[in-house]
């Protein structure tokens, strides 16, 4: 049977249509619409093209495409306090209800007073005591349900929205763009691994097993019906900050990332470790220089390092020395939040 | 333009051909050809159908499809000694070359003697000393390269083949069958996480990030050129045996598995934890009862628990009580190894 050429064209269109419906061509148009054109956006697009185009000298096999993202200040707002710290503070009254003797003990007394100014002055040691009291001692299931409940009602003070709406739209686009090009995206956070895993899938499309964070031990045991459960223990297994980030990446992933994104001194080692691998690597730092739409802190304000991890001038110098790309929220991001008009 | 029906049939065939080429239909025929028909094989097929058929009351969303597999004795041969123990013993001469003072110290002296009988009598404490000396103290990259080199030449004593050929063909089929149905397959091993990750992808199609095992800490540092690297430390972070298996699953995966496979008392808690979840769960124990094609040990021989983790009668009783399925290698497996004729 001899068929006319038009037939083949039509059949080809059908096949291509089927391929398209299967998502083989994931992107028509700009994959990063919330980014302004410029060197920063170009660095991301160039990295993806270089590492995923067959025949490229810096091609990375799909199995090795790993990208890691710090969370607080990199994927969502970390000011004026980490969401997890807000959670811990909000949970103190319940903890004190179960253990009334804590009401007259610091730092719980200060938290119960509701005095925001005094709370802002709590030391790191105080916060660790609060974290231990509010994040450990309960079954894993109970903790997860409680975080979920809190996230459904808590609102961030400035934006008056749920914390999970305060993610950066341009970074959500980077996550999606990398995934569409075969990258496995991971969160590598100094925050609590169990905390972030509760919402990572719904919020970022990142499943719990791709969240590496500061992690405590659990203990396996049985309830009175013989049903097994895990209890969260106040035993630190991984402090996923600074050197802990590459150590945590090795522990939980076992491969060196090809791309890494951070915003604070706690991310420096992760970026160094990523950059030190062979071939094309992408290392990026988010600079908070947009006081109007979000916050300006760190070198953008000539400020020293702050509690919430803004990066100091020395990290900016390091970025220049190592060839990391600095993302200016003010200049590189057309839009910061999905809810913006 | 009106086109004849045959045109559409032809176009449809092209489209289906394209879909097929994309692997949309992964299975034609029996997905478990090395399994004999019977209740055991049926339990696996039934579980997969029940949890993956849309509309089934026990349907599991793709994101939650997690299956965990012990390795030694479950995915590959563990007799007469774990492959990793063989690796450690083989590495002793090199360690002694670097530290000659160890030559006259036990247990290194016994290992250097080459006396297999004496080596078989080494205590657990001796083996831990050997493990610490041979598995820690070096950069992660050096360790990985060394394991790779060893695997390429070492042969298992009875089968005279590389260890990586001693995987159970029926279990390889289960791994592939589960993956073709959207399950993420994990190894959850008492063996060293860093060791197993070296070959898991090539041997089982399981990437390093899906290997949970006994894990030690690493330390991040810099070489004399300022290049960062990780050193393996003799600091135990996770003993991935017994209660450590569900604890390790929580730490590394963060979700309860829907299916779990083991063969020894070290797997009991993982199977309990899996079974205790809601909906359909699959918990299976491999019984080594085939002295001819592999080995017979544990309850199949009325033997007590052995060093290599064969399960004792009490675990068989537990399996019956809990409704776990026992896999008889002798009766359920048509073929044990891919190399069998």
XYZ file of C-alpha atoms in Angstrom:
682
model
C 0.000 0.000 0.000
C 1.415 3.332 -1.010
C 0.235 6.265 1.031
C 0.356 9.915 0.089
C 2.821 12.180 1.857
C 0.042 14.121 3.537
C -0.979 10.916 5.264
C 2.434 10.552 6.845
C 2.384 14.164 7.954
C -0.957 13.659 9.580
C 0.110 10.417 11.253
C 3.263 12.119 12.440
C 1.182 14.891 13.960
C -0.883 12.289 15.792
C 2.223 10.593 17.171
C 3.731 13.895 18.219
C 0.405 14.782 19.802
C 0.493 11.566 21.813
C 4.061 12.273 22.903
C 3.099 15.773 23.877
C 0.139 14.513 25.917
C 2.605 12.264 27.748
C 4.594 15.268 28.828
C 7.625 14.495 26.706
C 7.813 18.148 25.831
C 7.304 19.655 29.253
C 8.001 23.218 28.287
C 6.605 25.434 25.667
C 7.839 28.937 26.274
C 9.703 30.387 29.217
C 10.182 27.965 32.123
C 11.143 30.840 34.443
C 8.518 33.542 33.830
C 8.973 35.211 37.241
C 12.649 35.903 36.528
C 13.850 39.050 34.835
C 16.105 38.454 31.869
C 19.768 38.787 32.712
C 22.915 36.952 33.714
C 21.339 35.205 36.727
C 18.437 33.679 34.836
C 20.827 32.857 32.012
C 23.136 30.985 34.414
C 20.272 28.656 35.385
C 19.079 28.044 31.837
C 22.640 27.535 30.615
C 23.379 25.034 33.388
C 20.276 23.008 32.575
C 21.015 22.984 28.841
C 24.676 22.095 29.326
C 23.981 19.197 31.661
C 20.942 17.697 29.932
C 21.674 18.010 26.217
C 22.805 14.669 24.810
C 26.273 14.972 23.365
C 27.160 17.989 25.503
C 30.664 17.529 26.971
C 29.186 18.303 30.395
C 26.153 16.036 30.025
C 25.027 14.520 33.344
C 23.283 11.113 33.235
C 19.701 11.376 34.586
C 20.459 9.188 37.619
C 23.101 11.671 38.775
C 20.997 14.810 38.455
C 20.704 15.991 42.051
C 19.869 19.558 43.081
C 19.764 20.662 46.715
C 17.988 23.679 48.197
C 18.259 25.268 51.575
C 14.758 26.184 52.755
C 14.569 29.169 55.140
C 15.473 32.314 53.205
C 16.083 30.330 50.001
C 12.693 28.792 49.223
C 10.502 30.774 51.612
C 10.547 33.744 53.987
C 12.657 33.376 57.140
C 11.965 36.800 58.664
C 11.199 37.864 61.331
C 11.611 34.301 62.661
C 11.834 30.815 61.186
C 8.362 29.277 60.843
C 9.516 26.346 62.938
C 10.530 28.637 65.797
C 7.056 30.209 65.618
C 5.592 26.702 65.813
C 7.670 25.856 68.871
C 6.688 29.094 70.624
C 3.015 28.539 69.806
C 3.229 25.054 71.226
C 4.641 26.108 74.616
C 1.229 26.641 76.326
C 0.225 23.069 75.507
C 3.526 21.714 76.813
C 3.088 23.703 80.029
C -0.476 22.406 80.396
C 0.952 18.879 80.454
C 3.834 19.900 82.763
C 2.579 22.823 84.912
C 5.891 23.032 86.794
C 7.428 24.617 83.652
C 5.225 27.730 83.947
C 7.594 29.383 86.418
C 10.797 28.220 84.721
C 12.707 30.137 82.029
C 12.551 30.290 79.064
C 8.947 28.992 79.238
C 7.906 31.813 81.586
C 8.936 34.441 79.024
C 7.134 32.651 76.184
C 3.940 32.388 78.263
C 4.115 36.132 79.024
C 3.421 36.797 75.347
C 5.922 39.665 75.443
C 7.220 39.637 71.863
C 10.098 41.945 72.686
C 11.349 39.683 75.476
C 10.832 36.618 73.263
C 12.930 38.133 70.489
C 15.792 38.337 72.986
C 15.785 34.624 73.874
C 19.252 33.117 73.543
C 20.149 30.165 71.335
C 20.351 28.042 74.494
C 16.798 29.103 75.391
C 15.556 28.197 71.918
C 17.204 24.775 72.156
C 15.378 24.151 75.452
C 12.103 25.179 73.830
C 12.809 23.001 70.785
C 13.555 19.961 72.949
C 10.349 20.474 74.938
C 8.107 21.011 71.911
C 9.649 18.773 69.232
C 10.486 15.606 71.166
C 8.913 13.157 73.555
C 5.842 12.390 71.469
C 5.014 9.675 68.911
C 6.007 10.642 65.364
C 2.363 10.421 64.176
C 1.178 12.790 66.906
C 3.882 15.312 66.006
C 3.046 15.187 62.303
C -0.663 15.705 62.950
C 0.073 18.633 65.246
C 2.314 20.415 62.709
C -0.344 19.919 60.045
C -2.986 21.452 62.308
C -0.749 24.411 63.137
C 0.097 25.088 59.483
C -3.599 25.169 58.616
C -4.287 28.083 60.976
C -1.026 29.945 61.725
C -0.380 33.179 59.836
C 2.935 34.915 59.218
C 2.921 38.261 61.057
C 3.718 40.632 58.193
C 1.978 38.982 55.262
C -1.042 37.678 57.206
C -0.988 34.491 55.205
C -0.257 30.845 55.977
C 3.496 30.176 56.011
C 3.163 27.746 53.119
C 2.057 30.624 50.877
C 5.288 32.510 51.562
C 7.370 30.470 49.161
C 9.280 32.323 46.467
C 7.578 31.898 43.113
C 10.853 32.199 41.147
C 12.359 29.360 43.202
C 9.237 27.242 42.708
C 9.848 27.716 38.989
C 13.476 26.623 39.341
C 12.348 23.496 41.213
C 9.819 22.655 38.502
C 12.258 23.476 35.692
C 14.972 21.244 37.136
C 12.497 18.391 37.708
C 11.158 18.713 34.166
C 14.747 18.186 33.070
C 15.294 15.042 35.077
C 16.755 16.542 38.245
C 15.759 15.135 41.616
C 15.166 18.147 43.861
C 16.040 17.931 47.559
C 15.560 20.275 50.480
C 18.693 20.372 52.656
C 17.681 22.490 55.616
C 19.018 23.440 59.005
C 15.387 23.177 60.085
C 13.872 20.018 61.526
C 13.652 17.191 59.030
C 10.428 15.858 60.567
C 8.881 19.344 60.568
C 9.619 20.166 56.922
C 8.557 16.720 55.694
C 5.002 17.382 56.859
C 4.387 19.995 54.142
C 7.224 19.593 51.609
C 5.238 17.564 49.124
C 2.174 19.820 49.039
C 4.232 23.021 49.199
C 7.199 22.303 46.933
C 6.389 19.026 45.196
C 9.292 17.517 47.160
C 8.432 14.194 48.831
C 9.460 13.532 52.460
C 12.228 11.155 51.379
C 13.870 14.079 49.554
C 14.034 16.280 52.640
C 17.332 16.267 54.544
C 17.306 18.303 57.721
C 18.438 18.540 61.278
C 17.375 15.149 62.581
C 16.882 13.597 65.971
C 16.744 9.942 66.864
C 13.544 7.990 67.380
C 12.864 4.944 69.525
C 10.825 2.010 68.338
C 8.338 0.638 70.857
C 4.867 -0.859 71.300
C 1.638 0.544 72.711
C -0.556 -1.411 75.158
C -2.181 -3.249 72.237
C 1.182 -4.353 70.917
C 1.028 -1.917 68.019
C 4.476 -0.553 67.141
C 5.212 3.172 67.011
C 8.183 5.554 66.968
C 8.847 8.189 69.635
C 10.830 11.354 68.895
C 13.876 11.524 71.167
C 15.943 14.543 72.268
C 19.026 12.949 70.703
C 20.671 14.847 67.853
C 21.764 12.630 64.945
C 22.476 15.329 62.369
C 22.933 19.077 62.790
C 22.253 19.974 59.181
C 24.031 23.320 59.114
C 27.484 24.336 57.845
C 29.700 21.222 57.530
C 26.597 19.237 58.550
C 25.052 19.965 55.145
C 27.558 18.033 53.007
C 27.735 15.396 55.754
C 23.927 15.138 55.694
C 23.905 14.979 51.896
C 26.324 12.059 52.032
C 24.289 10.328 54.752
C 20.881 10.736 53.173
C 21.575 10.960 49.426
C 25.024 9.508 48.894
C 25.756 11.587 45.788
C 27.292 15.005 45.322
C 24.744 17.536 44.012
C 25.249 19.206 40.640
C 23.328 22.288 41.735
C 22.888 23.880 45.154
C 21.030 26.959 46.374
C 21.413 28.737 49.703
C 21.322 32.141 51.344
C 23.368 32.036 54.543
C 26.722 31.033 56.053
C 25.058 27.723 56.995
C 24.950 26.934 53.273
C 28.571 27.746 52.455
C 29.919 24.204 52.785
C 27.067 22.742 50.725
C 27.879 25.176 47.923
C 31.620 24.488 48.154
C 31.035 20.734 48.107
C 28.728 21.024 45.092
C 31.109 23.296 43.216
C 34.111 21.015 43.898
C 32.692 18.207 41.732
C 33.690 17.639 38.120
C 31.891 19.141 35.139
C 29.237 21.839 35.162
C 28.009 22.842 38.607
C 25.584 25.524 39.672
C 25.999 27.239 43.046
C 23.653 30.116 43.860
C 23.057 32.434 46.806
C 19.801 34.320 47.353
C 20.509 37.914 48.459
C 17.723 39.543 50.455
C 17.894 43.082 49.098
C 14.227 43.882 48.602
C 12.894 45.645 51.691
C 9.762 46.669 49.851
C 8.488 43.327 48.615
C 10.214 41.107 51.226
C 13.146 42.088 53.473
C 16.611 43.537 53.111
C 19.249 42.141 55.415
C 22.843 40.992 55.389
C 25.302 42.700 53.025
C 22.468 44.455 51.200
C 22.124 46.587 54.326
C 25.725 46.441 55.428
C 24.394 44.488 58.407
C 26.342 41.885 60.336
C 25.176 38.267 60.369
C 21.787 37.967 62.050
C 19.960 35.267 63.956
C 17.984 34.246 60.911
C 21.069 33.475 58.915
C 21.414 36.307 56.424
C 24.797 36.063 54.841
C 27.529 38.480 55.846
C 29.824 40.371 53.494
C 32.450 37.658 53.869
C 30.107 35.158 52.202
C 29.450 37.566 49.362
C 33.223 37.843 48.914
C 33.455 34.051 48.952
C 30.760 33.865 46.281
C 32.736 36.194 44.049
C 35.943 34.233 44.631
C 34.322 30.841 43.943
C 32.211 31.963 41.027
C 28.867 31.371 42.692
C 25.972 33.341 41.265
C 24.264 35.800 43.594
C 20.521 36.154 43.049
C 19.287 39.664 43.755
C 15.656 39.406 44.836
C 15.194 43.026 43.886
C 16.702 42.885 40.420
C 16.336 39.263 39.317
C 12.806 38.520 40.488
C 9.890 39.983 38.565
C 7.541 38.586 41.157
C 8.366 37.203 44.596
C 5.132 35.524 45.706
C 2.434 33.698 43.749
C -0.198 35.842 45.478
C 1.233 39.104 44.125
C -0.843 40.838 41.459
C -10.867 16.089 4.787
C -12.516 12.715 5.238
C -10.171 9.835 5.773
C -10.930 6.136 5.407
C -11.191 3.959 8.517
C -8.057 2.030 7.604
C -6.144 5.273 7.826
C -7.211 5.728 11.423
C -6.289 2.159 12.260
C -2.876 2.683 10.795
C -2.409 5.977 12.622
C -3.595 4.347 15.828
C -1.047 1.597 15.399
C 1.650 4.225 14.991
C 0.549 6.007 18.154
C 0.378 2.772 20.120
C 3.781 1.864 18.739
C 5.140 5.148 20.016
C 3.549 4.579 23.425
C 4.963 1.085 23.562
C 8.419 2.359 22.658
C 8.112 4.749 25.595
C 7.582 1.839 27.945
C 3.984 2.664 28.812
C 3.149 -1.019 28.704
C 5.911 -2.449 30.817
C 4.549 -5.960 31.109
C 3.269 -8.394 28.646
C 2.926 -11.796 30.267
C 4.144 -13.070 33.610
C 6.108 -10.481 35.603
C 7.449 -13.198 37.933
C 8.624 -16.003 35.619
C 11.119 -17.452 38.132
C 8.378 -18.067 40.677
C 6.374 -21.297 40.832
C 2.634 -20.794 40.819
C 1.122 -20.970 44.273
C -0.012 -18.988 47.282
C 3.289 -17.121 47.715
C 3.477 -15.782 44.175
C -0.236 -15.070 44.352
C 0.246 -12.988 47.525
C 2.668 -10.697 45.680
C 0.527 -10.319 42.560
C -2.606 -9.783 44.644
C -0.903 -7.110 46.743
C 0.253 -5.219 43.662
C -3.172 -5.395 42.026
C -5.016 -4.366 45.192
C -2.806 -1.367 45.852
C -2.413 -0.067 42.301
C -5.828 -0.570 40.673
C -7.725 2.718 40.542
C -10.954 2.437 42.494
C -9.687 -0.426 44.646
C -10.613 0.224 48.305
C -6.975 -0.405 49.193
C -5.513 1.751 46.424
C -2.235 3.421 47.417
C -1.372 6.776 45.750
C 1.854 6.490 43.707
C 3.766 8.871 46.001
C 3.177 6.543 48.957
C 4.289 3.331 47.260
C 7.376 2.348 49.246
C 8.792 -1.175 49.411
C 11.807 -2.068 51.568
C 14.138 -5.030 51.201
C 16.725 -6.414 53.536
C 19.793 -7.370 51.495
C 21.886 -10.213 52.958
C 19.884 -13.440 52.711
C 16.916 -11.622 51.156
C 18.281 -10.232 47.891
C 21.558 -12.141 47.681
C 23.519 -14.966 49.312
C 24.761 -14.348 52.870
C 26.493 -17.703 53.417
C 29.094 -18.633 54.482
C 29.803 -14.977 55.399
C 28.406 -11.580 54.480
C 30.162 -10.175 51.407
C 31.063 -7.080 53.396
C 32.806 -9.172 56.057
C 34.789 -10.844 53.259
C 35.720 -7.391 51.992
C 36.907 -6.302 55.437
C 38.992 -9.461 55.900
C 40.518 -9.078 52.426
C 41.426 -5.502 53.252
C 43.324 -6.318 56.448
C 46.756 -6.854 54.786
C 46.597 -3.378 53.262
C 45.632 -1.845 56.614
C 48.517 -3.657 58.298
C 50.894 -2.443 55.581
C 49.991 1.118 56.550
C 50.137 0.325 60.293
C 52.704 -2.493 60.759
C 52.222 -2.495 64.535
C 48.826 -4.207 63.995
C 50.475 -7.371 62.604
C 51.056 -8.787 66.068
C 47.746 -7.623 67.539
C 44.490 -9.660 67.571
C 42.234 -9.983 65.691
C 44.497 -8.797 62.849
C 47.079 -11.498 63.588
C 44.485 -14.242 63.044
C 43.261 -12.677 59.805
C 46.820 -12.393 58.490
C 47.436 -16.073 59.300
C 44.907 -16.975 56.592
C 43.587 -19.765 58.828
C 39.939 -19.910 57.724
C 38.935 -22.071 60.673
C 40.346 -19.599 63.186
C 38.809 -16.695 61.265
C 35.368 -18.307 61.378
C 35.657 -18.258 65.170
C 36.250 -14.512 65.445
C 33.875 -12.914 67.913
C 31.499 -10.062 67.115
C 33.830 -7.767 69.050
C 36.726 -8.875 66.817
C 34.667 -8.222 63.691
C 33.766 -4.745 64.933
C 37.472 -3.990 65.418
C 38.191 -5.206 61.889
C 35.270 -3.187 60.499
C 36.454 -0.005 62.207
C 39.992 -0.504 60.872
C 38.934 -1.291 57.303
C 35.802 0.828 56.801
C 36.752 4.121 58.431
C 39.533 6.673 58.460
C 39.697 7.225 54.699
C 38.069 9.747 52.366
C 34.655 8.608 51.107
C 35.889 8.649 47.473
C 38.853 6.412 48.283
C 36.592 3.934 50.062
C 34.124 3.808 47.166
C 36.881 3.223 44.619
C 38.365 0.453 46.763
C 35.038 -1.391 47.142
C 34.484 -1.140 43.387
C 37.916 -2.613 42.726
C 37.320 -5.456 45.185
C 33.916 -6.316 43.720
C 35.432 -6.551 40.251
C 37.804 -9.349 41.279
C 36.516 -11.067 44.467
C 34.724 -14.397 44.040
C 32.292 -16.051 46.429
C 33.869 -19.299 47.716
C 31.162 -21.812 46.765
C 29.828 -20.372 43.514
C 33.167 -19.045 42.211
C 31.442 -15.977 40.867
C 31.486 -12.261 41.695
C 29.256 -11.488 44.670
C 27.075 -9.247 42.542
C 26.032 -12.292 40.481
C 24.703 -14.020 43.590
C 21.469 -12.054 43.694
C 18.227 -14.019 43.725
C 16.571 -13.845 40.323
C 13.029 -14.166 41.791
C 13.680 -11.171 44.051
C 15.096 -9.168 41.132
C 11.771 -9.855 39.423
C 9.852 -8.643 42.482
C 11.917 -5.429 42.511
C 11.254 -4.821 38.806
C 7.566 -5.747 39.134
C 7.030 -3.348 42.034
C 8.878 -0.551 40.235
C 6.864 -1.109 37.051
C 3.825 -0.537 39.256
C 5.010 2.738 40.694
C 6.705 1.467 43.858
C 9.953 3.033 44.977
C 12.197 0.154 46.033
C 14.626 0.597 48.922
C 17.309 -1.581 50.422
C 17.184 -1.463 54.237
C 20.221 -3.418 55.326
C 22.159 -4.150 58.488
C 25.185 -3.923 56.193
C 27.128 -0.740 55.646
C 25.202 1.936 53.811
C 28.321 3.256 52.080
C 29.352 -0.259 51.051
C 26.028 -1.276 49.499
C 25.574 2.058 47.728
C 28.666 1.364 45.619
C 26.932 -1.427 43.649
C 23.185 -1.076 44.394
C 22.331 0.747 41.183
C 24.166 -1.610 38.823
C 23.164 -4.722 40.756
C 19.550 -4.060 41.740
C 18.542 -0.919 39.853
C 18.339 0.785 43.261
C 20.089 4.182 43.355
C 22.363 5.091 46.307
C 19.758 7.471 47.727
C 17.419 4.497 48.148
C 19.842 2.489 50.248
C 19.385 2.707 54.017
C 21.988 0.853 56.029
C 24.182 0.862 59.060
C 25.754 4.293 58.794
C 28.703 6.029 60.322
C 29.398 9.714 60.530
C 31.672 11.600 58.171
C 33.695 14.743 58.711
C 33.890 17.553 56.200
C 37.333 18.991 55.638
C 39.741 20.396 53.028
C 42.851 18.986 51.394
C 46.070 21.007 50.982
C 44.669 22.613 47.820
C 41.557 23.751 49.656
C 39.397 21.147 47.939
C 36.673 19.847 50.263
C 36.228 16.128 50.987
C 34.477 13.844 53.482
C 36.297 11.396 55.760
C 34.593 8.254 57.102
C 34.602 8.298 60.899
C 34.331 5.415 63.384
C 31.190 7.014 64.831
C 27.985 4.990 64.561
C 24.940 7.069 63.560
C 22.536 4.250 62.746
C 22.710 0.547 63.600
C 20.269 -0.578 60.956
C 19.237 -3.868 62.533
C 16.192 -4.852 64.603
C 14.521 -1.694 65.999
C 17.126 0.254 64.016
C 15.357 -0.712 60.776
C 12.074 1.147 61.407
C 14.094 3.942 63.022
C 16.325 4.089 59.932
C 13.293 4.039 57.635
C 11.862 7.012 59.475
C 15.203 8.851 59.370
C 15.998 8.239 55.714
C 12.593 7.817 54.054
C 10.061 9.348 56.415
C 7.203 7.114 55.253
C 6.002 3.714 56.418
C 6.558 1.046 53.739
C 3.614 -0.812 52.240
C 5.727 -3.869 51.537
C 8.766 -5.278 53.330
C 10.954 -8.323 52.756
C 13.418 -9.909 55.153
C 14.904 -13.212 56.268
C 16.235 -12.845 59.798
C 15.395 -11.661 63.311
C 17.054 -8.360 62.366
C 14.119 -7.792 60.004
C 11.306 -8.544 62.463
C 10.673 -4.939 63.532
C 10.683 -3.692 59.927
C 8.035 -6.271 59.039
C 5.942 -5.451 62.138
C 6.157 -1.728 61.424
C 5.150 -2.254 57.794
C 2.274 -4.560 58.697
C 0.954 -2.167 61.372
C -0.002 0.472 58.785
C -3.514 0.863 57.392
C -4.770 -0.871 54.268
C -3.079 -3.633 52.311
C 0.446 -4.473 53.445
C 2.837 -7.155 52.306
C 5.323 -8.667 54.756
C 7.471 -11.551 53.535
C 10.250 -13.694 54.956
C 12.693 -15.650 52.793
C 13.246 -19.151 54.237
C 16.563 -20.735 53.309
C 15.479 -24.343 52.829
C 17.308 -25.276 49.659
C 20.631 -26.903 50.540
C 21.062 -28.123 46.994
C 20.747 -24.903 45.029
C 21.729 -22.487 47.839
C 21.809 -23.242 51.581
C 19.468 -24.614 54.230
C 19.704 -22.994 57.629
C 17.490 -21.743 60.416
C 14.199 -23.541 61.074
C 14.465 -25.480 57.811
C 17.231 -27.453 59.521
C 15.953 -27.135 63.054
C 19.063 -25.033 63.608
C 19.384 -22.282 66.167
C 20.004 -18.738 65.014
C 23.365 -18.429 63.315
C 25.898 -15.674 62.846
C 24.618 -14.867 59.408
C 21.137 -14.112 60.628
C 19.026 -17.089 59.585
C 15.730 -16.808 61.327
C 14.975 -19.084 64.273
C 11.774 -21.053 64.835
C 10.421 -18.231 66.996
C 10.415 -15.900 63.972
C 8.604 -18.510 61.892
C 5.979 -18.699 64.657
C 5.769 -14.903 64.640
C 5.251 -14.934 60.871
C 2.337 -17.335 61.254
C 0.824 -15.260 64.047
C 1.154 -11.969 62.154
C 0.119 -13.309 58.782
C 3.445 -12.717 57.083
C 4.087 -14.849 54.030
C 7.050 -17.212 54.198
C 8.874 -17.717 50.906
C 10.276 -21.219 50.555
C 13.301 -20.993 48.272
C 12.932 -24.688 47.554
C 9.250 -24.683 46.679
C 8.487 -21.157 45.517
C 11.509 -20.454 43.344
C 11.777 -22.108 39.944
C 15.204 -20.635 39.517
C 17.419 -19.029 42.154
C 20.198 -17.392 40.124
C 20.193 -15.759 36.712
C 23.237 -17.872 35.759
C 21.377 -21.183 36.290
C 20.536 -23.102 33.133
